[in-house]
PDB file of C-alpha atoms in Angstrom:
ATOM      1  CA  UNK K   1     153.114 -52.696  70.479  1.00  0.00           C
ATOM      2  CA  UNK K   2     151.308 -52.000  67.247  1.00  0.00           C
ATOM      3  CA  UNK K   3     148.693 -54.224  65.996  1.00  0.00           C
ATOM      4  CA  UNK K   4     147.558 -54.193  62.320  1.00  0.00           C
ATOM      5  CA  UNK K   5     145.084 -55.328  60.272  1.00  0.00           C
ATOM      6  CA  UNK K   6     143.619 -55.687  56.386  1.00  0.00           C
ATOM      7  CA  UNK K   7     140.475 -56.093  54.808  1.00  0.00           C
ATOM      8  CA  UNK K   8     140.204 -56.719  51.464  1.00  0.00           C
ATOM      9  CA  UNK K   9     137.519 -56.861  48.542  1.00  0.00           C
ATOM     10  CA  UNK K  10     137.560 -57.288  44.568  1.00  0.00           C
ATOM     11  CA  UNK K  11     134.762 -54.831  43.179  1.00  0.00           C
ATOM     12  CA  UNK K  12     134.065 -54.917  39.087  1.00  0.00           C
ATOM     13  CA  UNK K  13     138.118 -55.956  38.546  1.00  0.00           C
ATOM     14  CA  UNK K  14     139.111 -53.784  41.275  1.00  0.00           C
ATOM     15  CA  UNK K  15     140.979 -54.518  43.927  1.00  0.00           C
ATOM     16  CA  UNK K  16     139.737 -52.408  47.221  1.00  0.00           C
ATOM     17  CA  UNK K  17     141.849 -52.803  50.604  1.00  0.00           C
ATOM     18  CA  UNK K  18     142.165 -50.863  53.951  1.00  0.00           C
ATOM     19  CA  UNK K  19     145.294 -51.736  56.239  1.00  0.00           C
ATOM     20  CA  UNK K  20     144.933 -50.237  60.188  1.00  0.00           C
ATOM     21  CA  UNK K  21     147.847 -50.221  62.162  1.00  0.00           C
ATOM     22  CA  UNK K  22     146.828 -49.089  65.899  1.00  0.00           C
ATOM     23  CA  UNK K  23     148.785 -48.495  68.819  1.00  0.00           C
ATOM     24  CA  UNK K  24     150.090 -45.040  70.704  1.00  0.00           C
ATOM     25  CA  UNK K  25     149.526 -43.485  66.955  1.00  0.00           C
ATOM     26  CA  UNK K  26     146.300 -45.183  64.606  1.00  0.00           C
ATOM     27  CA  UNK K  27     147.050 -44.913  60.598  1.00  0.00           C
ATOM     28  CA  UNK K  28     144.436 -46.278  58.311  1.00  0.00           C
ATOM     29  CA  UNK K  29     144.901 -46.299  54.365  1.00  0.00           C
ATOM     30  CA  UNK K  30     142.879 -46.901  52.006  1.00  0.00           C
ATOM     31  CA  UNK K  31     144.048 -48.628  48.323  1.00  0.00           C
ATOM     32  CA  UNK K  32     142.220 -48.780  45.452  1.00  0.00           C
ATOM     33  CA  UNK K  33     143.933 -51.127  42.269  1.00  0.00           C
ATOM     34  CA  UNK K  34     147.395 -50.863  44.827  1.00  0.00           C
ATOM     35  CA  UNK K  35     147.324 -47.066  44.323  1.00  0.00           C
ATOM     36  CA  UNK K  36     146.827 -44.875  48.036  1.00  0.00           C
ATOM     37  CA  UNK K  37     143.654 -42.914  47.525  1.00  0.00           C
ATOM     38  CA  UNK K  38     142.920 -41.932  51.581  1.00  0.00           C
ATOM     39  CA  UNK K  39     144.890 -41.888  54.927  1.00  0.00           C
ATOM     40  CA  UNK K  40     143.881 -41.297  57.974  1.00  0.00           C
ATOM     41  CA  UNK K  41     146.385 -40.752  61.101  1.00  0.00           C
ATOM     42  CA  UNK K  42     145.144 -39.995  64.942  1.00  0.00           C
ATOM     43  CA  UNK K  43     147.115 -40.437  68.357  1.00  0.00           C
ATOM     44  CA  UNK K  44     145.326 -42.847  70.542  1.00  0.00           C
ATOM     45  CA  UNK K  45     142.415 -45.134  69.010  1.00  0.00           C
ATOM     46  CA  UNK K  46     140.430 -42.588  67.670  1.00  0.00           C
ATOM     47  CA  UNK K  47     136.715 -42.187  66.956  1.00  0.00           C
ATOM     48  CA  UNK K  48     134.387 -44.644  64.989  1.00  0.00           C
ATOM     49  CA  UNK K  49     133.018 -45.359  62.952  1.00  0.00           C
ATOM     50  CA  UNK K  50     135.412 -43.493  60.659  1.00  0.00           C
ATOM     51  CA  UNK K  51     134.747 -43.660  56.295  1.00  0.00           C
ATOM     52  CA  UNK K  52     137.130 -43.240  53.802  1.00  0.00           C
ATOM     53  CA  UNK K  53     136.189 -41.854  50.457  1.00  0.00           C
ATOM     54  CA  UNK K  54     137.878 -42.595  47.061  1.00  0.00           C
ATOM     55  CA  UNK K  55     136.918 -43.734  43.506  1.00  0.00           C
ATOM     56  CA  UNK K  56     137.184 -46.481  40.919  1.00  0.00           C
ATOM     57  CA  UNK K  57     139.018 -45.494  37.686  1.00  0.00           C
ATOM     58  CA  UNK K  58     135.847 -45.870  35.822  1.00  0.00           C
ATOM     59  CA  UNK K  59     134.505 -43.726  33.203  1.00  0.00           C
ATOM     60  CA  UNK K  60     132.576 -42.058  34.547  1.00  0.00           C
ATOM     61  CA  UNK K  61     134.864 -42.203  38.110  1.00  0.00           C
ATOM     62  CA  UNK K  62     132.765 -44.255  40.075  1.00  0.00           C
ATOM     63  CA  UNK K  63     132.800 -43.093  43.886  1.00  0.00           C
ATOM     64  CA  UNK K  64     133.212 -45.641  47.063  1.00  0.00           C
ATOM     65  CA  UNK K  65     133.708 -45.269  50.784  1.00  0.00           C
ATOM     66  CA  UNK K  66     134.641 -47.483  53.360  1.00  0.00           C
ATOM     67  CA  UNK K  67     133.558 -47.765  57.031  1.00  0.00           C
ATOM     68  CA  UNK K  68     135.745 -48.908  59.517  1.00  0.00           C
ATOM     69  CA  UNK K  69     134.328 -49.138  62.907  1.00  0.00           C
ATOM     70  CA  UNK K  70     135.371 -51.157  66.062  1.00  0.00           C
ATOM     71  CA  UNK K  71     133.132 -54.607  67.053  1.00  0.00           C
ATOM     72  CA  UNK K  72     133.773 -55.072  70.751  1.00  0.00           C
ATOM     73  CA  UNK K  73     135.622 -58.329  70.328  1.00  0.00           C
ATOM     74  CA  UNK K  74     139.496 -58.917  71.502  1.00  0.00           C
ATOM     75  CA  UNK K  75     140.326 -61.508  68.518  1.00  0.00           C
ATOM     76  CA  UNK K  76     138.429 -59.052  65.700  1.00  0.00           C
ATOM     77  CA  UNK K  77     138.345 -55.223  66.964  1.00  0.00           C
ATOM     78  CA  UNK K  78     137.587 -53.902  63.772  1.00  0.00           C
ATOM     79  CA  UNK K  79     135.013 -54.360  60.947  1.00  0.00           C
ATOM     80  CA  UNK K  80     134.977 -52.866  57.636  1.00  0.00           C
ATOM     81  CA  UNK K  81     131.964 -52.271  54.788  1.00  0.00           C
ATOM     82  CA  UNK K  82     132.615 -51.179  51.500  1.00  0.00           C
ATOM     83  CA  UNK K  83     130.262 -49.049  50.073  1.00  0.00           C
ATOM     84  CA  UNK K  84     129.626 -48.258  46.287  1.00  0.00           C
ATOM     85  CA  UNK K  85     126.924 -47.976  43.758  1.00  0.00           C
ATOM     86  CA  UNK K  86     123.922 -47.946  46.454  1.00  0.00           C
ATOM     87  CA  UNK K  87     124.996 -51.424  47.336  1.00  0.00           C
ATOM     88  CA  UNK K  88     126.797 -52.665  51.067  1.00  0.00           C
ATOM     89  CA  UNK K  89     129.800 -55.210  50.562  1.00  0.00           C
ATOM     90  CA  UNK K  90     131.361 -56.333  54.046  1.00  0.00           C
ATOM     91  CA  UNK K  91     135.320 -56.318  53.383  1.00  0.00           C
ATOM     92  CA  UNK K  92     136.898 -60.005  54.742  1.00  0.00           C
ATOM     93  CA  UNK K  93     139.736 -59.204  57.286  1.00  0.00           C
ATOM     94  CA  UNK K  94     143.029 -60.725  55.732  1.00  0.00           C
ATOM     95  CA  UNK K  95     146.024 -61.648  57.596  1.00  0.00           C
ATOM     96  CA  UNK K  96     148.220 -58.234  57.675  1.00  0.00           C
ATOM     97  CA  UNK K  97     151.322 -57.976  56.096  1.00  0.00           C
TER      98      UNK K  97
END
């Protein structure tokens, strides 16, 4: 059975989420402002922590990542940190859609 799970942050206007759905096959995407800007697909669990790279539709483009990596814990398995402009944000798990 898959699980899945969403983390979610607003950044400068912009909306910055990462949905994991794990199980025999793990896909993680990342969207920035709604719009898919990295995927990530591996059979099994895979290896963390794993980042995903993208940008804000700034001008200049202003680069992010995000690091997913896996906490231990049966009721939260995964944690997420956005990363942009030299600063850490930790991303708020949201119920999954």
């Amino acid at each position: 059975m898959r699980q899945r799970y969403s983390f979610h942050f607003d950044q400068a206007g912009h909306s910055v989420t990462v949905n994991v759905r794990s199980g025999w096959i793990t896909e993680t995407e990342l969207l920035v402002d709604g719009k898919e800007c990295a995927f990530h697909r591996v059979h099994g669990h895979g290896g963390y922590p794993l980042t995903l790279a993208a940008q804000l539709a700034e001008e200049p483009p202003l680069p992010l990542s995000v690091r997913l990596d896996r906490t231990g814990a049966a009721e939260h398995p995964y944690s997420c940190v956005l990363e942009v402009a030299g600063a850490e944000h930790p991303m708020p798990e949201r119920a999954a859609r």
